[in-house]
Every structure is written in C-alpha cells, then in structure tokens.
XYZ file of C-alpha atoms in Angstrom:
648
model
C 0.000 0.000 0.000
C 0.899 3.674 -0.421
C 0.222 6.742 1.068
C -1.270 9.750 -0.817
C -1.596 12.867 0.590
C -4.302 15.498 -0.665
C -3.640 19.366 -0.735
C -6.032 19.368 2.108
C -3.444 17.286 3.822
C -5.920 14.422 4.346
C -3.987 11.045 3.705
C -5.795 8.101 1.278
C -3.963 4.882 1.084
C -4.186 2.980 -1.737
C -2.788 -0.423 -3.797
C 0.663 0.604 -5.147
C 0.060 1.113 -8.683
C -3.195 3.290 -8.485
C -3.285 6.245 -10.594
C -4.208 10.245 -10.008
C -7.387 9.032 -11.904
C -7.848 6.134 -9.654
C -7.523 8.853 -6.814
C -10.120 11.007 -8.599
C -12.719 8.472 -8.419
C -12.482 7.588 -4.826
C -12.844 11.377 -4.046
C -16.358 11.996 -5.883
C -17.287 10.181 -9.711
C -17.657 14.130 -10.759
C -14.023 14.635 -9.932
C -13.040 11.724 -11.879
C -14.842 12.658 -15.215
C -13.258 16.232 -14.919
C -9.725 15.139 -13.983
C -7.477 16.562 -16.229
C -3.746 16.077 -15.292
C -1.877 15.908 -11.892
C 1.091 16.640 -10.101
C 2.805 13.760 -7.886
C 5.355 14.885 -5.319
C 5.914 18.327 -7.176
C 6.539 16.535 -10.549
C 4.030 16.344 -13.412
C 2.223 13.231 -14.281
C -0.205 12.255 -16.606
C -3.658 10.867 -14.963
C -2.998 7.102 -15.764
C 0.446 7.326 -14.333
C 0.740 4.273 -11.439
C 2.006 5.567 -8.316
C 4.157 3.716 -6.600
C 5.998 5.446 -3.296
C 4.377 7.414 -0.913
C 3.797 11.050 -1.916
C 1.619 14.323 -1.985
C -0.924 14.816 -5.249
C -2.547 17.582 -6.432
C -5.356 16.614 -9.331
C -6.277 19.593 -11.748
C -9.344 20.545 -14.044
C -10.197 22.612 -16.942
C -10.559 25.336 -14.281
C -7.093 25.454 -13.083
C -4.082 27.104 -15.354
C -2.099 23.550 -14.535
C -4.966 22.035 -15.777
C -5.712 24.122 -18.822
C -1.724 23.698 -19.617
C -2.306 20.371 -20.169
C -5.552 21.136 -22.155
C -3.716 22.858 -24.644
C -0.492 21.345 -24.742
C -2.364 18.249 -25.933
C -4.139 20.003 -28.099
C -1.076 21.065 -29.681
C -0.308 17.621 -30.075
C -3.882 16.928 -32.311
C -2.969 20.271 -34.204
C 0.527 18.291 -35.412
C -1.351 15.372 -35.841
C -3.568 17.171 -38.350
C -1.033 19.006 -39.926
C 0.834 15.758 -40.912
C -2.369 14.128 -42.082
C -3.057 17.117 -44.378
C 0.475 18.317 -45.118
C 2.591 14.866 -46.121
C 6.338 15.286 -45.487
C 5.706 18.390 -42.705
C 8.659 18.512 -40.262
C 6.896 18.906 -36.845
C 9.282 21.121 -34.412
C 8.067 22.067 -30.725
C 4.553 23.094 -30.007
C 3.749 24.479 -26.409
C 0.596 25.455 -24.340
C 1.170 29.182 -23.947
C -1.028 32.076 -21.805
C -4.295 31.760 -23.904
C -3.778 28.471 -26.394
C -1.405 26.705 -27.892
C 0.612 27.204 -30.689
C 3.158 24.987 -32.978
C 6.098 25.684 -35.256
C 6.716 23.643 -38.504
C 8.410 23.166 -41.752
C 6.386 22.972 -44.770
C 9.039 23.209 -46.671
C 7.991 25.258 -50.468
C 4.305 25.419 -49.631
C 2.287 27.882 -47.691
C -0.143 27.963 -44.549
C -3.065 30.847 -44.090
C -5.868 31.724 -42.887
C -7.930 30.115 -45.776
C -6.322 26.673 -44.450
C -7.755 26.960 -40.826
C -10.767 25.523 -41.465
C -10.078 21.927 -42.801
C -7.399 22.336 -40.509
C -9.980 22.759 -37.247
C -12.231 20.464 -39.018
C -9.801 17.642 -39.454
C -8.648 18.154 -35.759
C -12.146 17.760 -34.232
C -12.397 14.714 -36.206
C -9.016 13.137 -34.331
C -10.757 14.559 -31.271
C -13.823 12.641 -31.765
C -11.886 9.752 -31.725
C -11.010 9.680 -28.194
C -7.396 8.350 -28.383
C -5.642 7.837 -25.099
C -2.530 10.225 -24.749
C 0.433 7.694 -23.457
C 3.828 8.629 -22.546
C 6.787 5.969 -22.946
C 10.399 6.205 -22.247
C 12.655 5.516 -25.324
C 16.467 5.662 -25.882
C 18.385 7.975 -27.416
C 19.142 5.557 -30.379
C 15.940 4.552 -30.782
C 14.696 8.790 -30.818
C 17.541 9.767 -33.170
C 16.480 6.848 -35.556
C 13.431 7.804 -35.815
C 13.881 11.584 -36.834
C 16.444 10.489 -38.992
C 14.217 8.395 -40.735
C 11.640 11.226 -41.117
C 14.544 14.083 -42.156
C 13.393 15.895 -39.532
C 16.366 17.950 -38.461
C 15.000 20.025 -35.766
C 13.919 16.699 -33.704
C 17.254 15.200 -34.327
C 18.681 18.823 -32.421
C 16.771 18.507 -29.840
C 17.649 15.124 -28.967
C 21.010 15.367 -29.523
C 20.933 17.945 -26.391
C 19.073 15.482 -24.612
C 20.403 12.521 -21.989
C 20.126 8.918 -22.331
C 17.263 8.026 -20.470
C 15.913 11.463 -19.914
C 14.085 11.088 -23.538
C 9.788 10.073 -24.167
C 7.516 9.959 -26.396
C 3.816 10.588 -26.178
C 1.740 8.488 -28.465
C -1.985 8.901 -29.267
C -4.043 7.499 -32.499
C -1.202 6.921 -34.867
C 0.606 10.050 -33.855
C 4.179 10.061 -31.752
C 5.990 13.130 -30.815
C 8.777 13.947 -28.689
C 7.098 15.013 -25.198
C 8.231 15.267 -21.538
C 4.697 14.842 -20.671
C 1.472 16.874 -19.215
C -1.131 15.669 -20.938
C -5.442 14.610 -20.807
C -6.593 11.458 -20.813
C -7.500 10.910 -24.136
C -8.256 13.806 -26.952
C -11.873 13.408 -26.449
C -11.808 16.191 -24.108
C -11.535 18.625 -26.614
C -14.691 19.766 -27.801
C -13.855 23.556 -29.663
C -11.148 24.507 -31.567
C -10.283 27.848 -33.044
C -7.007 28.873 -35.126
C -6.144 32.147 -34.533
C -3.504 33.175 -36.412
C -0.035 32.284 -38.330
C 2.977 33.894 -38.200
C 6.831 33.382 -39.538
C 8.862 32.438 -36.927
C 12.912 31.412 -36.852
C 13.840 27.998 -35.318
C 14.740 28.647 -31.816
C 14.113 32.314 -31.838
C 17.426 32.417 -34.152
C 17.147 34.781 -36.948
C 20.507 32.435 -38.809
C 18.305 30.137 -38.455
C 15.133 28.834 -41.346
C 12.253 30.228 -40.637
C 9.479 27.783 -39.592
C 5.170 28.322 -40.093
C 4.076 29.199 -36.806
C 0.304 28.003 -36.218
C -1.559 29.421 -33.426
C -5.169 28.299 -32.068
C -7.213 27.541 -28.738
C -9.719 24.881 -27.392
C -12.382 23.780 -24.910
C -14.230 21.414 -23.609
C -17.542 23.334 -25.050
C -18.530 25.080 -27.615
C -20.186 27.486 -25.304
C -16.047 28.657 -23.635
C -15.121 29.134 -27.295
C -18.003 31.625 -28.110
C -17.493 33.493 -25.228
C -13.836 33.872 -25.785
C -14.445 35.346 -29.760
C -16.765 37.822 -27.919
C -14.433 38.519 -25.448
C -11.410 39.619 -28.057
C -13.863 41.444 -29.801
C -14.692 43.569 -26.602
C -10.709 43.636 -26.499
C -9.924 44.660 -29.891
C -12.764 47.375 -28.939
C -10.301 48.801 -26.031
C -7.527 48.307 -27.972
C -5.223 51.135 -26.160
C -3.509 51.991 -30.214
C -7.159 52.563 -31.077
C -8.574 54.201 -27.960
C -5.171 56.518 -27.805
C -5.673 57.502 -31.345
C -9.156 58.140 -31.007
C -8.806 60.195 -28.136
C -6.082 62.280 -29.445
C -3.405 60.789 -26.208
C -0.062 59.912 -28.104
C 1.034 58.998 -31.473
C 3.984 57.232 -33.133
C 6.084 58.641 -35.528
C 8.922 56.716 -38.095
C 10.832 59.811 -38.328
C 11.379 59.926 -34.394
C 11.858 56.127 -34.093
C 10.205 52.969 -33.246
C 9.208 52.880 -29.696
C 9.471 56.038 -28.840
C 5.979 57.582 -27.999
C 4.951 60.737 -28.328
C 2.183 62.153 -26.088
C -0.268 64.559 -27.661
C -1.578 67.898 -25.477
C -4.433 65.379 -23.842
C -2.331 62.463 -23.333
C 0.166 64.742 -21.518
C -2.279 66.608 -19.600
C -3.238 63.056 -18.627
C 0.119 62.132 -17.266
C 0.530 64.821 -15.714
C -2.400 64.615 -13.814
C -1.141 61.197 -12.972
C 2.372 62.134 -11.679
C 0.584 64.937 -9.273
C -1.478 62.631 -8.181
C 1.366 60.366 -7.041
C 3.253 63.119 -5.781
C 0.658 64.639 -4.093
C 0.801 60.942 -1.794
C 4.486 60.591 -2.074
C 4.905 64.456 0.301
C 2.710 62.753 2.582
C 4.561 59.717 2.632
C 8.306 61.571 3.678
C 9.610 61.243 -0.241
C 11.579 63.884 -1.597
C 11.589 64.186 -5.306
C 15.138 63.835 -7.470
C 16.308 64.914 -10.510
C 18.615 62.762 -12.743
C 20.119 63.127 -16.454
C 19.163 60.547 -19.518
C 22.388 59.304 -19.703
C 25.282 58.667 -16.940
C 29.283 57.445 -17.923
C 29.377 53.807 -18.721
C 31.489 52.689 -15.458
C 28.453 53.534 -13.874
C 26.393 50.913 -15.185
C 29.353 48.938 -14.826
C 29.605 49.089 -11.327
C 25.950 48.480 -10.205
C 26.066 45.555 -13.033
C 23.267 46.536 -15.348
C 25.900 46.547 -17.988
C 26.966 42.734 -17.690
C 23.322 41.479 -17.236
C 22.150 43.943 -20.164
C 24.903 45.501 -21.861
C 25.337 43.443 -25.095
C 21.698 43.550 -25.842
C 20.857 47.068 -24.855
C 21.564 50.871 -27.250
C 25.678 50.730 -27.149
C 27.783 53.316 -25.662
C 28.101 56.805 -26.750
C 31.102 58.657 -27.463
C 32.950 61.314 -26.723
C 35.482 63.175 -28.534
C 37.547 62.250 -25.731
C 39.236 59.144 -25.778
C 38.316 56.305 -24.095
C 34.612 58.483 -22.730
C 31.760 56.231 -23.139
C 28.143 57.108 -21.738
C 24.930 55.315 -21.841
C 21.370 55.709 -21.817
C 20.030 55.591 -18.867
C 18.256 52.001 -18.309
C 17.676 52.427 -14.907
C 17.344 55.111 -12.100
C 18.269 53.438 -9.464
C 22.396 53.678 -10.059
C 21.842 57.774 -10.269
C 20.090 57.460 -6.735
C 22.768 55.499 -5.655
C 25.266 58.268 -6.076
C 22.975 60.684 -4.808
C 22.492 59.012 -1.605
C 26.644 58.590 -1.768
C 26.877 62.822 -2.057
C 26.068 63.121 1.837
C 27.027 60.690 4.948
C 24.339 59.857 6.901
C 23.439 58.970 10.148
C 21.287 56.469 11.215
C 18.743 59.591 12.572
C 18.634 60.685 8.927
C 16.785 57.141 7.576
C 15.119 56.244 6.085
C 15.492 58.136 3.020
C 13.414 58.216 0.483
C 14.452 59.336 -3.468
C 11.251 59.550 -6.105
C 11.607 60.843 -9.370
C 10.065 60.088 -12.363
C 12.640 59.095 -14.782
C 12.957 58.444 -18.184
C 14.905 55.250 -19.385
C 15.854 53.913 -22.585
C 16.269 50.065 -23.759
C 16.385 48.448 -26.510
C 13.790 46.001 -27.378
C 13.846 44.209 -31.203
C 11.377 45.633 -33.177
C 8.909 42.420 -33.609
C 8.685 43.155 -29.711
C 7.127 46.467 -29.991
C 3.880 47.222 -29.027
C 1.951 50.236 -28.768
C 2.880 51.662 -25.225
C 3.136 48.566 -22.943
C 6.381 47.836 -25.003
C 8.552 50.528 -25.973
C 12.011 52.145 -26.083
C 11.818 54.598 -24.482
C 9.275 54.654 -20.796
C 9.277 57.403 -17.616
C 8.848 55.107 -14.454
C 7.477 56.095 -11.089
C 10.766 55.341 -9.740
C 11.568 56.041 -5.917
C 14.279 54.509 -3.873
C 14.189 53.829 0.158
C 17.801 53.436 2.101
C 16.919 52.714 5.566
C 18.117 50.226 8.031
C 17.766 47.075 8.497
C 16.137 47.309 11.552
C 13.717 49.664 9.325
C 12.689 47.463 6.445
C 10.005 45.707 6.995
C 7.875 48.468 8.338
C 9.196 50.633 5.236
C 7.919 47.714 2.723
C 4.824 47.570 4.035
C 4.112 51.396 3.984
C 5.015 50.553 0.362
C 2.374 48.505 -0.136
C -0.066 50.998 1.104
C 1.002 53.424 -1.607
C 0.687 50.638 -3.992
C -3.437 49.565 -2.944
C -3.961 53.444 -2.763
C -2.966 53.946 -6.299
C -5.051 50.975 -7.265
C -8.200 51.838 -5.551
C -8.434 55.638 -6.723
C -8.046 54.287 -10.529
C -10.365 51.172 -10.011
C -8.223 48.368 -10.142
C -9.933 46.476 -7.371
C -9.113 42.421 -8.738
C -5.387 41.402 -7.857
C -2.933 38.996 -6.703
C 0.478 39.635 -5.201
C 3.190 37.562 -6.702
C 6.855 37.258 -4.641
C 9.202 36.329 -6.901
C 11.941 34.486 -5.662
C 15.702 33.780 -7.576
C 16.182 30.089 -8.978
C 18.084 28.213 -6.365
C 19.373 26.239 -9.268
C 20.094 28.605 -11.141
C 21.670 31.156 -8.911
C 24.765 32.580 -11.571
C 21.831 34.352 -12.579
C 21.909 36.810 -9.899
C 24.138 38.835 -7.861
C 24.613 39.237 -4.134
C 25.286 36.682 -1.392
C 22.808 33.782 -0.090
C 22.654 35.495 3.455
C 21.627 38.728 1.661
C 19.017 36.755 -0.541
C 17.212 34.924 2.480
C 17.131 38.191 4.624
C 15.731 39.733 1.427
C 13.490 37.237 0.173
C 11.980 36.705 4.135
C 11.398 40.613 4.680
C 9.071 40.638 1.387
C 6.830 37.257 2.450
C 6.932 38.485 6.494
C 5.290 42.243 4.485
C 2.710 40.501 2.384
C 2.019 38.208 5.331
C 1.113 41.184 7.640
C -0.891 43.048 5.249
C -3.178 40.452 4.519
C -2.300 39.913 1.079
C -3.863 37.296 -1.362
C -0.174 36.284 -2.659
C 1.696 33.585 -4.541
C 4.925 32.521 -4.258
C 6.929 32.316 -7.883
C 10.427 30.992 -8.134
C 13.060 31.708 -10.488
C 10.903 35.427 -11.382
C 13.093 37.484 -9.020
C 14.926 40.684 -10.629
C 18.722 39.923 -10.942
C 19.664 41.896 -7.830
C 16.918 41.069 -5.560
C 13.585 39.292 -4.794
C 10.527 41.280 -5.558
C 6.829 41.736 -4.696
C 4.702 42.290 -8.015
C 1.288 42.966 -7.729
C -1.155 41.082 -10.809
C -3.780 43.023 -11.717
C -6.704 41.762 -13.763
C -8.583 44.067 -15.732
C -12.718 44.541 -16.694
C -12.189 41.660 -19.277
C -10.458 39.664 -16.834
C -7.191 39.583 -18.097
C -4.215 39.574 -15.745
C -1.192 42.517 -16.089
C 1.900 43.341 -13.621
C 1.110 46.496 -12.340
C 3.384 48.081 -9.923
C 6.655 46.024 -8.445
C 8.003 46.146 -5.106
C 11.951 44.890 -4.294
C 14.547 44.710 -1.617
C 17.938 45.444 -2.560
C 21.014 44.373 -0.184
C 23.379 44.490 -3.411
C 23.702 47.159 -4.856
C 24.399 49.333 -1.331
C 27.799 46.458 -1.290
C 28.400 47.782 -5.051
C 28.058 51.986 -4.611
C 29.872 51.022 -1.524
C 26.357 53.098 0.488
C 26.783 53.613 4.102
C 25.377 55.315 7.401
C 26.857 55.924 10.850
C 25.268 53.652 13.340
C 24.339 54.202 16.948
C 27.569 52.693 17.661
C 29.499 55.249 15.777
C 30.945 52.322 13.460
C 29.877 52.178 9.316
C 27.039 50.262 8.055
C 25.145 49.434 4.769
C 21.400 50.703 4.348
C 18.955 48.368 2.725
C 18.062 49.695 -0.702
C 14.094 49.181 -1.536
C 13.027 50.046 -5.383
C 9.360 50.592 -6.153
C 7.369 52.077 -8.769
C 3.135 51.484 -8.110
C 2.527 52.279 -11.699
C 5.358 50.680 -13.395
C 6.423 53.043 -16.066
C 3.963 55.905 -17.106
C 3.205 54.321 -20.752
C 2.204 50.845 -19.557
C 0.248 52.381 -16.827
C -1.744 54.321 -19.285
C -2.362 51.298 -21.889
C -3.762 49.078 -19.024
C -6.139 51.785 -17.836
C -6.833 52.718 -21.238
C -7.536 48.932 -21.914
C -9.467 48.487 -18.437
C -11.483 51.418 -18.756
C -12.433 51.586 -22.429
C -11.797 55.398 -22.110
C -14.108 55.841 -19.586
C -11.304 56.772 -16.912
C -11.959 57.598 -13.494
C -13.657 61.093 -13.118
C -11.084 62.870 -11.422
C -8.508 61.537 -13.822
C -10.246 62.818 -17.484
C -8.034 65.194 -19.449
C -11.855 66.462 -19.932
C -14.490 66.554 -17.449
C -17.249 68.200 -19.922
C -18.279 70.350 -22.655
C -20.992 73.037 -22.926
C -23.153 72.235 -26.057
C -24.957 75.198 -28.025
C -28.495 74.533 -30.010
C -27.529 78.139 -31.677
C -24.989 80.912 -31.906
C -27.517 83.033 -29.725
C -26.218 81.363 -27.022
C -22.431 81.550 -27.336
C -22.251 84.644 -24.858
C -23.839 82.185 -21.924
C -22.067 79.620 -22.303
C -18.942 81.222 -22.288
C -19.770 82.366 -18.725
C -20.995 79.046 -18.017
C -16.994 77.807 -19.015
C -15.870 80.615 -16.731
C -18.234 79.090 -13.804
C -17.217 75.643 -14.263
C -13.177 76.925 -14.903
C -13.932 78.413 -11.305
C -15.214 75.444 -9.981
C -12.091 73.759 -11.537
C -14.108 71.597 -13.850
C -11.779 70.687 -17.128
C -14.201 71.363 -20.174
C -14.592 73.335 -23.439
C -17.751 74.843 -25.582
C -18.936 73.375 -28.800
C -20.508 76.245 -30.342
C -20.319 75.019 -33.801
C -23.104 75.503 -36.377
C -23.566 71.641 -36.199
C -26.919 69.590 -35.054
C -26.874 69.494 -31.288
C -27.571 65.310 -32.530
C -24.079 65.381 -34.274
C -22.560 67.677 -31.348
C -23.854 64.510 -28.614
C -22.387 61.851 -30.750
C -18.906 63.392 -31.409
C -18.966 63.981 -27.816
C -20.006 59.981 -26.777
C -16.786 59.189 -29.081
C -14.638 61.342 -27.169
C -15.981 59.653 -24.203
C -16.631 63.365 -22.298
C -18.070 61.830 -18.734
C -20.899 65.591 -18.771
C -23.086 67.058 -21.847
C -23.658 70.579 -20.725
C -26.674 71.204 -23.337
C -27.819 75.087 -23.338
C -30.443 76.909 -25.121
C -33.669 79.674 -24.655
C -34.154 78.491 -21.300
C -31.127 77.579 -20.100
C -30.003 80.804 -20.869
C -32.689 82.672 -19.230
C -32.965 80.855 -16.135
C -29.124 80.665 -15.786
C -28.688 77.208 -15.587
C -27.475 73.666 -18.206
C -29.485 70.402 -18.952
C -26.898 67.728 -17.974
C -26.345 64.910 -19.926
C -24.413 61.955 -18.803
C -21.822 59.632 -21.130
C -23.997 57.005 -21.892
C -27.128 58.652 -22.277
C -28.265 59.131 -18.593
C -30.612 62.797 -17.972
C -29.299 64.316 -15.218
C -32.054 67.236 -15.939
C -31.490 70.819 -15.220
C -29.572 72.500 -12.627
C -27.384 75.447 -11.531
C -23.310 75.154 -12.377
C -22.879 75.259 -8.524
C -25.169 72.319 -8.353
C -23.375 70.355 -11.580
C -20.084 70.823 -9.657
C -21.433 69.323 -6.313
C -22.691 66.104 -8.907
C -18.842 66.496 -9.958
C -17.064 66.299 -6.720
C -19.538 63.771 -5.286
C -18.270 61.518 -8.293
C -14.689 62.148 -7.743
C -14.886 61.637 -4.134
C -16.247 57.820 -4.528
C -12.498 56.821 -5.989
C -10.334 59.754 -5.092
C -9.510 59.442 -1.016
C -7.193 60.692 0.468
C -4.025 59.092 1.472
C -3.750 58.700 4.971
C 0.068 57.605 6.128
C-alpha cells in the first residue's frame, strides 16, 4: 500500500500502482470525469500514471491554469497530428501550451499555410478529437529517438535530442501520432470539444534569426462550444479597447517613423493626462516623507558597470556613446536606481537621517527588437514612477509595508480592485543568474513574504521570477475583461548598497550598509496608461479625465452664456470646453459619446434665461437641469467615490 496525501493534507492509502485518476474516483465520480492532469510529489504526471511510493498529489481541471496547460499542450499535439495528415512530409518542431492556447512551429518546406487553411485544418482536428485516443507517454532511448527523426529528415527533432540525456528522452503516443514530449497531458483527446485557429505567423527555429524560418500556427480549445463563443466575444470587446485605437481616437499619443520605433509621443491630452497622474502620485508621495530627485538621460558607462546593469544587459541594450575624448563612453540611462545610488553617496548619513526616500520620475531607454514592440506597454523609451528607500535594516520591513499601502492606494483611486500579489523568488538552481550573497538573498526574500504576510495579502509565491539583484513583490492586476497585467513592483535590494559602496553611521558610531528598496506602483507611465486605457475603455476615473465636460450650443444666440458658463465651471475647476459650432446638437452629442466626455452641458432659450445647463451623462443618462454650482457638487460627489485621500 501507499500513502497519498491530498492538498487538504488528508492522507488516502491505496494499492501501489493506483493512478491520479484512480484517486479522482475515490474522491467523488464528478471529480473523476473532470480530472485533467496531476502533479505527484511536485513533478508532473499524466492521470494514468501508477504511483508507486508514498507522496503528496494535487489533481487539476479545466478550471485550473495547470490544468488548462495540459488542455492545450495536448491540443497542440492533435494540431501536429492534423497538420501531418493534411500536409505529407511536414517537419513537426516544438509546439507548447502558452497564456491563452497553444501554438506549434513547422516546416512545410515550399508550400504555404493561411488563414484560408484553418478551417479543414480545425475540421480535421475535431475529427481526431472525436476519436477519443488515449494520450500515453513511454520512455525511449536515445538511439531509438535519433532513428526515428532520422528516418523522417526531420532535423530540428534530431537537435533537440542530440541535447538530450540517455534516459531522460519520451515519447507521447496517441491514435497513430508520436511526438517527442516530456509529458502533461489529458486522458484521451476526447476532451476537446472547440477549436479555433487564430492566427499564423513566420517564426525562426529557436528564436534564431541564422536560423530557417518555420510556419508558426496558433489556435485555442475547450471542452464546449459554449467557452469558445465566449472567448471570440471577449477579443472582440478587447480589440474594442484596444489602447492603439482608444489613444488615437482620443487624441493621447502617437507614433512617428521619423522619431523612431518605440518612442511615444504624447499629444496635449495624453500629456495633460500624465501629468495629472504624476501629481497625483506626488501629491501621496509628500505625505509619505519622499523627496523628489532629478537625474540626467544618460550617466558614464562605469556607472552601469559598477551596479552591473551593464553585464546582465549591456550586449543587448543601445551601445555606448562617445565622446570626442578618448576612451569616454556614456549610456542611456536604463535604470534610475544607479543615479540614486550616487545621490544618496553625495552626503554621509546617520542612522537619525533614515530612512530616506528618493522619487523621481525618470525616463529610461532600452532596446527592445522591433517584432517586440507594441503600442505603449512595449517601448524604447518609458518614464517610471521610480523612488528609492535606504533605511536600516532594523527599518525594512515596516518601510515595505508602507510601500504597499502606496501601492493599494494607487489601485483603488483608478479602479483596479481584482489582484494577486506575486513574490518572486531567484532560482536556487540557477543562482549565476543573480548577484549578491545567499545570506543577503534569504534576509531579502523573508522581509518581502513576512510584508505581504502582515498586510493580509492574497499572494503567490513564484520561483526563479526574481529581478537579478533582488527578490521582488509584483502585484497582478486583472482588468474589466479579466485579463491579468503586472502592475506596480516592489523589491529589496542588499546588493547594490555592497556595489556603490552606500553607508550610514550607526548608533555605535561604526559604518554600516542601508537596505536599498526600489518601487514604482505604476510601473512606467506608458504601460500604466495602456492598461487603464484597456481596463477602462476610455471611460477613466472622473477625477482623472483630461476632460471633465463640454458646454453644447443649439444656436450661436447662445455663445455669450455659455462662455460664462466655461468661466463658472473653470472656477469650480471643472476641465471642459464649448462646442458652439453651427452643427446639429444630434451630431454635437455623438462626437462627444466618441470622445468619451463623462458631462453634456446642453444650453439653449431656457437655459439661458434661467441661468442654468441640462446635464447629460456619457452614456445617455438625464441628469435634468440644474445650476453650475449644483453640476459641480454632482462632480465632486463623483470624484470623491475613488479619489480618497491618502492617509500615512
């Protein structure tokens, strides 16, 4: 007999040999016939693996991300299947699950792929799906694998197992079908019951651009029909808030070839927008004891040296610039935090002077290959919400957690109410990754799980996601169509203090190192504004619009009035402007609704001559007719449900 424990940690024993699926079953029948894939003693395993030691199993469904993994990693498999039934001679290469689907890379050698294709291609797939064919995994040698490929002149197999060990290499067979696998897979294909492609792209074998370039197939599945519908309506509602589309409709920022690729520009409204955005951070920052910094775009190479952003980044970021002097080489600034360093380095301190804290809201350049590029939430060149703490050690965890009330401040006033916190640890396998000594790491990695602990946070633990210097807290947001974005970052720093060499004067009049904590709550200012744009649909907070309404004339007799009616609402501090054109008031109310303009300030005879507006609301709502004092009072009452104050 063996002894499996649940998550719950309740303890089943059962006949050595018994499988997840066997497990399943004695939990409920329901449990059994949604069992998807499993996890035995931290190690994945398919759901007719026999167990055979004692050991702790986890069992997954469709509504698990483990469990939809394996949904579409097999499906991936039935996607290669097809494409060798209806393509003869295709060389199959890898095909993962990835975030939303599942996607595979092959070699069709002369002929083509498109969008025309998909649909035998779906068609031909839901007909191996039908079939219900078992998924099984079995261990073969590295002769054996090599012989195979070789057989098929499929090169790109025959590379990856070459780079495999003997004994290390399976194969997961379904139908007539084999393909090189390590495993993760349903029970048998008749699980999936929807399949969509979505797309094909070039794409170079192993991300190699010396390399040929492959047919890249992307799709998605479910087990009903009903998942798949929902999820074509949902990327329409996305392609809808598309932040390129909303930020050109809206007049926010624009691109331009002539300046360069990735390097925004932001339009009078998108600027006004920021900066409404950086007071509204600084604004909680003065309360919080920072003190704002001001540092240039590029600093001498040795400094980037020295805090080791060049090693880690160096060779793939914009190369150094020089000097007529010899030898001079400067950068672009990638980061803020070596400039802060050096600032913190112009005084000495004393232990009554911490913590200190540095904000600024820098600009930084890197270089990202153009295919990466995309619209503002990847770019060139980004302005974070950068602020550094130094305090002691002693200090740190109460500083981290005041952190993290700036950080749920920022997300409740801008309606981002659905998150996760995510500490991301370094790889302990894997640790010539990162710099800085174990001690440093534990101490590090302890103070950021004792924080989110204390605050009450709803948190997962990630390993191997932890910035190159130091562990960090990042904070998953997931917007109105439910998708999930890092937003804001949290991280404690004990190495870069030992590189810049930082000290303060203790108690004991001897020299010690500060702890260093980065944080930005928005990220970088472009990102921010995609996601919001993206999570909105335009519609931002009240308090945030670039503008808060516009006066609408029925006639040119009443362009005096509502000129003092913008004077009222200027005094009142309302953002808006007057549409006094010689248009229909219809067309004036739906070129409004596009601009999404939160107040329709509609004025005519009576208006005029009772000294008041009819208020209309985005979206069609009749406020009916009132004073300007009593239109700001609707304002404010608006602004005041998401703009609190910050309270340290």
């Amino acid at each position: 007999m063996i002894k499996v424990t649940l998550p719950d940690g309740s303890v089943k024993e059962f006949e050595s040999g018994a499988t997840p699926f066997d497990v399943a079953n004695s939990i409920s029948a329901g449990l059994a016939r949604n069992v998807i894939s499993a996890k035995y003693n931290n190690t994945t395993v398919e759901t007719t693996t026999p167990l055979t030691t004692d050991g702790s199993l986890v069992l997954y469904t469709w509504n698990d991300d483990e469990g939809k993994t394996a949904f579409w990693h097999s499906s991936a498999h039935i996607l290669a299947q097809a494409l060798e039934e209806l393509y003869p001679g295709v060389k199959l290469t890898i095909g993962p699950a990835i975030d939303k689907g599942f996607y595979y890379d092959v070699d069709l050698g002369e002929r083509t792929l498109g969008e025309h294709d998909f649909k035998k291609i779906e068609d031909k797939m839901l007909e191996i799906a039908r079939g219900k064919h078992e998924f099984s995994m079995r261990s073969v040698s590295k002769a054996d694998a090599l012989e195979l490929y070789k057989k098929q002149d499929n090169p790109y197999k025959v590379e990856l197992i070459e780079n495999l060990e003997d004994g290390t290499i399976t194969f997961c067979d379904h139908d007539s079908f084999t393909d090189l696998c390590r495993g993760g897979h349903l029970p048998n294909t008749g699980f999936v019951k929807a399949v969509k492609l979505m797309s094909v792209a070039g794409a170079y074998w192993r991300g190699d651009e010396k390399n040929p370039q492959l047919t890249r197939v992307y799709g998605i599945s479910f087990p009903k029909q009903k998942d798949l519908k929902e999820y074509l309506e949902l990327l329409e509602e996305a392609k809808k808030r598309d932040h390129r589309k909303l930020g050109k409709e809206l007049q926010l920022f624009t691109f331009s070839q002539k300046v360069g690729q990735g390097l925004p520009l932001w339009l009078p409204k998108g600027a006004a927008l920021r900066e409404r955005l950086e007071n509204f951070l600084k604004a909680a920052q003065k309360k919080a004891g920072y003190e704002m910094v001001v540092t240039p775009h590029i600093g001498q190479k040795e400094l980037y040296v020295t805090s080791g952003h060049y090693a880690k980044y160096g060779a793939d970021s914009f190369q150094p610039i020089t000097t007529p002097a010899e030898g001079e080489e400067f950068l672009l600034k990638p980061m803020n935090c070596p400039h802060h360093c050096e600032i913190y380095n112009a005084v000495q301190w004393s232990y009554r002077d911490l913590p200190k804290r540095f904000a600024e809201f820098g600009t930084v350049y890197r270089y990202e290959q153009s295919g990466e590029l995309h619209g503002l939430t990847r770019v060139r060149g980004f302005t974070q919400d950068d602020a550094h703490i130094f305090c002691t050690p002693d200090q740190l965890d109460d500083e981290f957690m005041k952190v993290i009330d700036l950080v749920l401040y920022v997300f409740g006033s801008l309606g981002f109410e659905n998150f996760t916190a995510q500490v991301s640890l370094r790889d302990p396998d894997n640790k010539e990754k990162y710099i800085g000594s174990d001690e440093n790491w534990a101490k590090a990695e302890n103070a950021i799980i004792n924080a989110a602990k204390a605050k009450g946070l709803n948190y997962v633990i990630e390993t191997g996601e932890a910035a190159f210097y130091g562990p960090k807290l990042d904070f998953m947001v997931k917007d109105a169509l439910g998708r999930s974005w890092q937003l804001g970052t949290i991280q404690v720093d004990y190495n870069l203090p030992e590189r810049f060499e930082l000290t303060y004067k203790g108690s004991d009049n001897e020299e010690h190192r500060p702890v260093m904590i980065h944080r930005a709550p928005f990220g970088s200012m472009e990102r921010f504004v995609a996601i919001l744009l993206e999570h909105t649909g335009g519609n931002f907070p009240l308090w945030l619009m670039p503008q808060q309404a516009i006066v609408l004339t029925l006639s040119e007799n009443y362009e005096k009035y509502a000129q003092n009616v913008l004077e009222l609402l200027e005094n009142h501090e309302i953002r808006a402007t007057v549409d006094d054109r010689g248009e229909t008031m219809g067309r004036k109310i739906r070129e409004a609704e596009m601009q999404k303009l939160p107040f329709m300030l509609i004025i005519g005879e009576k208006e005029a001559n009772d000294g008041t507006v009819s208020v209309r609301k985005h979206g069609g709502e009749d406020l009916g007719t009132m004073t300007v004092a009593e239109f700001a009072e609707v304002v404010n009452t608006e602004i005041n449900k998401t703009l609190k104050k910050f309270e340290v």
